[in-house]
Amino acid sequence: MPKSVLELFNQKEILNYLKDRKYPTMLGEELFPEVKRQSLEFDMLTNGSKTPVIASVHGFDTESEIGQREAEKKAIELALIKRKMQLKEKEIIALESPRNEAEKAYLMRNVYADIDALVESIKARVELMRMEVISTGKITLDENGLDAVIDFGVPAENKATNVDWSSPESNPINDMITWKNQLDSAPARVLTSTTILAKILSNKNVVNALFGKDSTRIASVGELNNYLEQLQLPKIYTYDNKYRKLNANGTYTKHRYFPENAFVMLPGEELGETIYGPTAEEIRLQRDPSVDMKVVGKILAMMYEEGKDPVSTWEKAVASAIPALKCADEIFQAQINIG
C-alpha cells in the first residue's frame, strides 16, 4: 500500500537526515561558536571592561578601599525564527502515487532540497544578526510585528562615522593607528568589504607609505597586510557574502550580511556565542516516544498537514537563537563613506 507523505517524511526520518547533513560553515559560526541551551532566556554580562581597576596602597590597620562591580547582568531573550513552504496538491499526489521507484526517489529528493533551503534560511537570519552585532554592536528586530533593539554596549569612543578615505588628505593607516590606540587591548584582525579595501589600496598616502612618494604602483592585499603587520596593526579580511529576501510581490532582492561601509577592528579570540534554545515544536516532540530527542539539533525541521479544503501539507524549519557579544570594549567600529 502506498505511503502517505507524512509516513514518507516522518519526524524520525527528517531528524536523521538533518543529523547527517553538513551545511557550509558561515564566517559568523567561527566568530560566535554555536551552543544549545534549554532556556529561552539567559543572563549576559554587559558593560564590563578587561582593563584592571587599580587598587590603593593602605596604611596598616586601615579599612580596605571598597570596589564595585562594573558589569551588570542583562536578561536576553532568544529570537524565534521560522519559515515554511507548502507542498501543492499535485506534488502530494505524485509523492503518494509514483509511477516507479526512480520517480519516487526523485520526488523525495526535491522535498529534502526544500528542507535544506528552509534550514539555510534560518542559518542566514542568524548570520545576519551576527554581522549586525560586529558592525554596530546591536541587534535590531523589526519584522513581523517585532520592534526591539538589543544593545551589547560597544563604547561610543570605540566608534567612528562619516570617515572619508577618498580625499587626497585622508590617511587610512594613520586612522588605523589612532583607532588601535583607542582600544585597551591590541586588535588582531579587521573585517571589512572589498569596496573599503579597494579604497585603502588606492589611497595616495597608503601607496606612498608602501612604495615611496609619487609611486604609481598598485598595492596588493598581501603587500598591504605585510606593511600593517610591520606597524603592529591587524591584517585586513573581507566578507562580501549575500542573502536573498523574498518581497511581497514574489520577487527577490539581494542584501549583504556585513555592511559594505563597515570597517571593524576585532580581537583574536572568539567574540561570543551563538545561543540556540528550545522551540514549542521541540517541546511538543517530547510527547512522541518514537523520537530520540538527543538527535534534535539547533534547527528543527518537520512536515505537517492542516485543513481539508484545499489539502495542505507544509514543510517547516524553526529555531530560537541569538548571538551574544562578550567583548564589546575590545572592538572598534568605523563607518567609511562609500559614495
Short mmCIF file of C-alpha atoms in Angstrom, two decimals:
data_model
loop_
_atom_site.label_atom_id
_atom_site.label_comp_id
_atom_site.label_asym_id
_atom_site.label_seq_id
_atom_site.Cartn_x
_atom_site.Cartn_y
_atom_site.Cartn_z
CA MET A 1 0.00 0.00 0.00
CA PRO A 2 1.43 3.46 -0.92
CA LYS A 3 2.71 5.50 1.99
CA SER A 4 1.30 8.93 2.81
CA VAL A 5 3.54 11.99 2.65
CA LEU A 6 3.73 12.13 6.44
CA GLU A 7 4.78 8.48 6.51
CA LEU A 8 7.46 9.09 3.88
CA PHE A 9 8.74 12.11 5.79
CA ASN A 10 8.02 11.21 9.39
CA GLN A 11 9.80 13.14 12.10
CA LYS A 12 12.32 10.39 12.77
CA GLU A 13 13.39 10.33 9.10
CA ILE A 14 13.74 14.12 8.94
CA LEU A 15 15.78 14.24 12.15
CA ASN A 16 18.09 11.52 10.86
CA TYR A 17 18.51 13.45 7.61
CA LEU A 18 19.42 16.65 9.45
CA LYS A 19 21.77 14.81 11.80
CA ASP A 20 23.93 13.66 8.88
CA ARG A 21 23.53 16.78 6.72
CA LYS A 22 26.51 19.13 6.53
CA TYR A 23 25.84 22.74 5.56
CA PRO A 24 28.51 25.24 4.51
CA THR A 25 30.12 26.92 7.52
CA MET A 26 29.47 30.65 7.73
CA LEU A 27 32.03 33.15 8.99
CA GLY A 28 29.81 34.09 11.92
CA GLU A 29 29.83 30.50 13.17
CA GLU A 30 33.60 30.74 13.64
CA LEU A 31 33.43 34.11 15.39
CA PHE A 32 30.38 33.17 17.51
CA PRO A 33 30.51 29.36 18.05
CA GLU A 34 27.08 27.78 18.29
CA VAL A 35 25.76 26.27 21.53
CA LYS A 36 22.39 24.82 22.51
CA ARG A 37 20.71 25.64 25.81
CA GLN A 38 17.40 24.61 27.29
CA SER A 39 16.06 28.07 28.11
CA LEU A 40 14.64 30.92 26.04
CA GLU A 41 16.38 33.47 28.29
CA PHE A 42 19.92 33.83 29.52
CA ASP A 43 21.87 36.36 31.57
CA MET A 44 24.57 38.30 29.76
CA LEU A 45 27.24 40.40 31.47
CA THR A 46 27.35 43.87 29.93
CA ASN A 47 29.50 46.99 30.28
CA GLY A 48 32.40 45.16 31.92
CA SER A 49 35.98 46.01 30.97
CA LYS A 50 39.05 43.80 30.91
CA THR A 51 41.24 46.77 31.81
CA PRO A 52 42.03 46.38 35.53
CA VAL A 53 40.92 48.92 38.11
CA ILE A 54 43.93 49.79 40.25
CA ALA A 55 43.89 49.21 43.99
CA SER A 56 45.13 51.76 46.53
CA VAL A 57 48.03 51.44 48.95
CA HIS A 58 46.85 51.46 52.56
CA GLY A 59 48.43 52.07 55.89
CA PHE A 60 48.39 49.18 58.32
CA ASP A 61 45.23 48.80 60.40
CA THR A 62 43.14 50.82 57.94
CA GLU A 63 39.95 49.71 56.22
CA SER A 64 40.19 48.36 52.68
CA GLU A 65 39.02 50.52 49.80
CA ILE A 66 35.58 49.33 48.60
CA GLY A 67 35.31 48.38 44.95
CA GLN A 68 32.25 48.00 42.76
CA ARG A 69 31.17 45.61 40.04
CA GLU A 70 31.10 47.33 36.66
CA ALA A 71 29.48 44.51 34.74
CA GLU A 72 25.78 44.01 35.16
CA LYS A 73 23.52 41.14 34.22
CA LYS A 74 21.15 41.69 31.35
CA ALA A 75 18.44 39.19 30.51
CA ILE A 76 18.37 38.40 26.80
CA GLU A 77 15.51 36.53 25.15
CA LEU A 78 16.18 34.35 22.14
CA ALA A 79 14.60 35.35 18.83
CA LEU A 80 12.12 32.93 17.27
CA ILE A 81 12.96 32.33 13.61
CA LYS A 82 10.82 30.17 11.35
CA ARG A 83 9.88 29.64 7.72
CA LYS A 84 7.66 27.18 5.85
CA MET A 85 6.86 26.03 2.30
CA GLN A 86 3.73 24.32 1.01
CA LEU A 87 3.54 21.07 -0.91
CA LYS A 88 0.92 21.57 -3.62
CA GLU A 89 -1.85 19.06 -4.27
CA LYS A 90 -0.20 17.77 -7.47
CA GLU A 91 3.04 17.20 -5.58
CA ILE A 92 1.18 15.27 -2.87
CA ILE A 93 -0.50 13.04 -5.47
CA ALA A 94 2.81 12.39 -7.23
CA LEU A 95 4.60 11.52 -3.98
CA GLU A 96 1.88 9.15 -2.79
CA SER A 97 1.32 7.52 -6.21
CA PRO A 98 4.68 7.45 -8.02
CA ARG A 99 4.90 5.57 -11.33
CA ASN A 100 8.11 3.83 -10.26
CA GLU A 101 10.83 3.85 -7.62
CA ALA A 102 13.05 6.19 -9.65
CA GLU A 103 10.31 8.82 -9.77
CA LYS A 104 9.64 8.36 -6.05
CA ALA A 105 13.32 8.89 -5.23
CA TYR A 106 13.44 12.00 -7.44
CA LEU A 107 10.35 13.50 -5.80
CA MET A 108 11.69 12.76 -2.31
CA ARG A 109 14.99 14.45 -3.17
CA ASN A 110 13.01 17.56 -4.12
CA VAL A 111 11.34 17.58 -0.70
CA TYR A 112 14.69 17.22 1.08
CA ALA A 113 16.01 20.07 -1.08
CA ASP A 114 13.13 22.17 0.28
CA ILE A 115 14.13 21.22 3.82
CA ASP A 116 17.72 22.21 3.09
CA ALA A 117 16.53 25.58 1.77
CA LEU A 118 14.40 26.18 4.88
CA VAL A 119 17.23 25.27 7.26
CA GLU A 120 19.65 27.51 5.38
CA SER A 121 17.14 30.36 5.54
CA ILE A 122 17.24 30.09 9.35
CA LYS A 123 21.04 29.99 9.29
CA ALA A 124 21.05 33.08 7.06
CA ARG A 125 18.92 35.07 9.52
CA VAL A 126 21.23 34.11 12.39
CA GLU A 127 24.26 35.11 10.31
CA LEU A 128 22.69 38.50 9.61
CA MET A 129 22.29 39.06 13.37
CA ARG A 130 25.93 38.13 13.98
CA MET A 131 27.19 40.56 11.34
CA GLU A 132 24.95 43.32 12.71
CA VAL A 133 26.48 42.77 16.16
CA ILE A 134 30.00 43.00 14.73
CA SER A 135 29.32 46.13 12.67
CA THR A 136 27.04 48.07 15.06
CA GLY A 137 27.14 46.36 18.47
CA LYS A 138 23.37 45.93 18.29
CA ILE A 139 20.67 43.59 17.01
CA THR A 140 17.56 45.16 15.52
CA LEU A 141 14.40 43.06 15.33
CA ASP A 142 11.83 45.00 13.32
CA GLU A 143 9.89 42.38 11.36
CA ASN A 144 6.60 40.51 11.74
CA GLY A 145 5.30 42.87 14.41
CA LEU A 146 8.52 42.98 16.43
CA ASP A 147 10.14 46.27 17.42
CA ALA A 148 13.16 45.61 19.61
CA VAL A 149 16.83 46.56 19.81
CA ILE A 150 19.41 44.59 21.81
CA ASP A 151 22.42 46.79 22.60
CA PHE A 152 25.61 44.98 23.69
CA GLY A 153 27.26 48.19 24.85
CA VAL A 154 30.15 48.95 22.49
CA PRO A 155 31.54 52.22 23.96
CA ALA A 156 30.79 55.38 21.98
CA GLU A 157 34.50 56.25 21.91
CA ASN A 158 35.09 52.95 20.05
CA LYS A 159 33.09 54.17 17.06
CA ALA A 160 33.78 56.48 14.12
CA THR A 161 31.32 57.66 11.48
CA ASN A 162 31.49 59.51 8.16
CA VAL A 163 35.13 58.59 7.61
CA ASP A 164 36.22 59.70 4.12
CA TRP A 165 39.14 57.75 2.64
CA SER A 166 38.59 59.13 -0.87
CA SER A 167 40.01 62.58 -0.24
CA PRO A 168 43.71 63.23 -1.00
CA GLU A 169 44.26 64.37 2.60
CA SER A 170 42.95 61.16 4.14
CA ASN A 171 45.32 58.60 5.59
CA PRO A 172 43.73 55.23 6.43
CA ILE A 173 46.88 53.90 8.10
CA ASN A 174 47.04 56.85 10.49
CA ASP A 175 43.35 56.32 11.25
CA MET A 176 44.02 52.65 12.00
CA ILE A 177 46.83 53.57 14.38
CA THR A 178 44.55 56.05 16.18
CA TRP A 179 41.74 53.50 16.46
CA LYS A 180 44.08 50.76 17.65
CA ASN A 181 45.43 53.07 20.36
CA GLN A 182 41.87 53.80 21.46
CA LEU A 183 41.43 50.14 22.43
CA ASP A 184 42.77 48.80 25.71
CA SER A 185 43.96 45.56 24.07
CA ALA A 186 45.52 45.29 20.62
CA PRO A 187 43.13 44.12 17.89
CA ALA A 188 44.15 41.01 15.94
CA ARG A 189 42.15 41.39 12.72
CA VAL A 190 39.99 43.74 10.69
CA LEU A 191 36.78 42.80 8.92
CA THR A 192 35.55 44.97 6.06
CA SER A 193 34.26 44.82 2.48
CA THR A 194 36.18 44.62 -0.78
CA THR A 195 34.82 48.11 -1.54
CA ILE A 196 36.54 49.59 1.50
CA LEU A 197 39.67 47.52 0.93
CA ALA A 198 39.88 48.92 -2.61
CA LYS A 199 39.67 52.45 -1.20
CA ILE A 200 42.59 51.72 1.12
CA LEU A 201 44.70 50.16 -1.63
CA SER A 202 44.14 53.12 -3.95
CA ASN A 203 44.60 55.79 -1.30
CA LYS A 204 47.53 58.05 -2.26
CA ASN A 205 49.02 58.17 1.23
CA VAL A 206 48.82 54.39 1.58
CA VAL A 207 50.57 53.89 -1.78
CA ASN A 208 53.26 56.41 -0.79
CA ALA A 209 53.79 54.62 2.51
CA LEU A 210 54.20 51.29 0.75
CA PHE A 211 56.26 52.27 -2.29
CA GLY A 212 57.58 55.81 -1.79
CA LYS A 213 56.35 59.26 -2.75
CA ASP A 214 54.55 59.69 -6.08
CA SER A 215 54.61 55.96 -6.83
CA THR A 216 52.16 54.76 -9.48
CA ARG A 217 52.20 51.12 -8.35
CA ILE A 218 49.01 49.37 -7.33
CA ALA A 219 49.31 47.70 -3.94
CA SER A 220 48.19 44.13 -3.40
CA VAL A 221 46.33 42.89 -0.34
CA GLY A 222 49.39 40.87 0.67
CA GLU A 223 51.70 43.89 0.45
CA LEU A 224 49.27 45.97 2.47
CA ASN A 225 48.87 43.34 5.18
CA ASN A 226 52.63 42.80 5.40
CA TYR A 227 53.11 46.54 5.91
CA LEU A 228 50.34 46.67 8.52
CA GLU A 229 51.97 43.78 10.35
CA GLN A 230 55.26 45.70 10.49
CA LEU A 231 53.36 48.56 12.14
CA GLN A 232 51.78 46.08 14.58
CA LEU A 233 48.40 46.72 13.02
CA PRO A 234 45.91 43.91 12.36
CA LYS A 235 45.57 42.27 8.96
CA ILE A 236 42.50 43.09 6.87
CA TYR A 237 39.97 40.44 5.82
CA THR A 238 36.87 40.93 3.70
CA TYR A 239 33.38 39.45 3.86
CA ASP A 240 31.01 40.09 0.97
CA ASN A 241 28.57 37.17 1.14
CA LYS A 242 24.93 37.92 0.38
CA TYR A 243 21.46 36.55 1.04
CA ARG A 244 18.19 37.00 -0.83
CA LYS A 245 14.98 38.40 0.63
CA LEU A 246 11.55 37.44 -0.71
CA ASN A 247 9.46 40.53 -1.38
CA ALA A 248 5.68 40.80 -1.08
CA ASN A 249 5.31 40.74 -4.88
CA GLY A 250 7.19 37.43 -5.20
CA THR A 251 10.46 38.91 -6.43
CA TYR A 252 13.82 38.63 -4.67
CA THR A 253 16.36 41.27 -3.70
CA LYS A 254 19.95 40.64 -2.67
CA HIS A 255 21.43 42.06 0.52
CA ARG A 256 24.78 41.83 2.30
CA TYR A 257 25.29 40.16 5.66
CA PHE A 258 28.11 42.55 6.53
CA PRO A 259 27.56 46.25 5.65
CA GLU A 260 29.57 47.49 2.69
CA ASN A 261 30.69 50.62 4.57
CA ALA A 262 31.82 48.85 7.76
CA PHE A 263 35.45 48.64 8.94
CA VAL A 264 35.75 46.81 12.26
CA MET A 265 38.80 46.03 14.39
CA LEU A 266 38.35 42.78 16.32
CA PRO A 267 40.22 40.77 18.96
CA GLY A 268 41.76 37.46 18.01
CA GLU A 269 39.64 35.21 20.21
CA GLU A 270 36.01 34.19 19.80
CA LEU A 271 33.69 37.19 20.03
CA GLY A 272 30.97 35.41 21.95
CA GLU A 273 28.45 32.64 21.32
CA THR A 274 25.50 31.94 19.08
CA ILE A 275 22.96 30.63 21.56
CA TYR A 276 20.18 28.33 20.39
CA GLY A 277 17.30 27.33 22.63
CA PRO A 278 14.14 25.23 22.57
CA THR A 279 11.05 25.89 20.48
CA ALA A 280 7.41 24.98 21.14
CA GLU A 281 7.68 22.45 18.32
CA GLU A 282 10.63 20.78 20.01
CA ILE A 283 8.83 20.62 23.36
CA ARG A 284 5.81 19.00 21.68
CA LEU A 285 8.09 16.37 20.12
CA GLN A 286 8.89 15.12 23.60
CA ARG A 287 5.42 13.53 23.64
CA ASP A 288 6.37 11.25 20.72
CA PRO A 289 8.05 8.08 22.07
CA SER A 290 9.41 7.23 18.61
CA VAL A 291 11.60 10.37 18.57
CA ASP A 292 15.06 10.30 20.11
CA MET A 293 15.34 13.82 21.49
CA LYS A 294 19.13 13.51 21.64
CA VAL A 295 19.29 13.84 17.85
CA VAL A 296 17.30 17.08 17.79
CA GLY A 297 19.75 19.74 16.68
CA LYS A 298 19.82 23.51 16.84
CA ILE A 299 17.36 23.93 13.95
CA LEU A 300 14.28 21.73 13.81
CA ALA A 301 12.60 20.76 10.52
CA MET A 302 9.29 18.95 10.15
CA MET A 303 6.35 18.22 7.91
CA TYR A 304 2.70 18.52 8.92
CA GLU A 305 -0.81 18.66 7.48
CA GLU A 306 -3.67 21.04 8.10
CA GLY A 307 -7.08 21.68 6.55
CA LYS A 308 -9.21 19.58 4.25
CA ASP A 309 -10.15 22.06 1.54
CA PRO A 310 -7.71 22.50 -0.01
CA VAL A 311 -5.49 19.75 1.34
CA SER A 312 -2.45 21.50 2.84
CA THR A 313 0.89 19.87 3.58
CA TRP A 314 3.69 22.05 4.88
CA GLU A 315 7.47 21.77 5.25
CA LYS A 316 8.80 23.92 8.08
CA ALA A 317 12.04 24.87 9.83
CA VAL A 318 12.19 26.67 13.17
CA ALA A 319 14.77 27.76 15.76
CA SER A 320 15.18 30.16 18.64
CA ALA A 321 18.57 31.86 18.57
CA ILE A 322 20.56 34.99 19.32
CA PRO A 323 24.28 35.85 19.13
CA ALA A 324 25.80 37.20 22.35
CA LEU A 325 28.83 39.52 22.28
CA LYS A 326 31.26 39.12 25.17
CA CYS A 327 33.99 41.64 24.23
CA ALA A 328 32.20 44.92 23.47
CA ASP A 329 35.06 47.08 24.76
CA GLU A 330 37.64 45.29 22.55
CA ILE A 331 36.01 46.27 19.25
CA PHE A 332 36.37 49.43 17.17
CA GLN A 333 33.59 50.08 14.65
CA ALA A 334 34.07 52.58 11.83
CA GLN A 335 31.71 53.58 9.05
CA ILE A 336 33.52 54.60 5.88
CA ASN A 337 31.87 56.77 3.22
CA ILE A 338 31.47 54.77 0.02
CA GLY A 339 29.73 57.37 -2.12
#
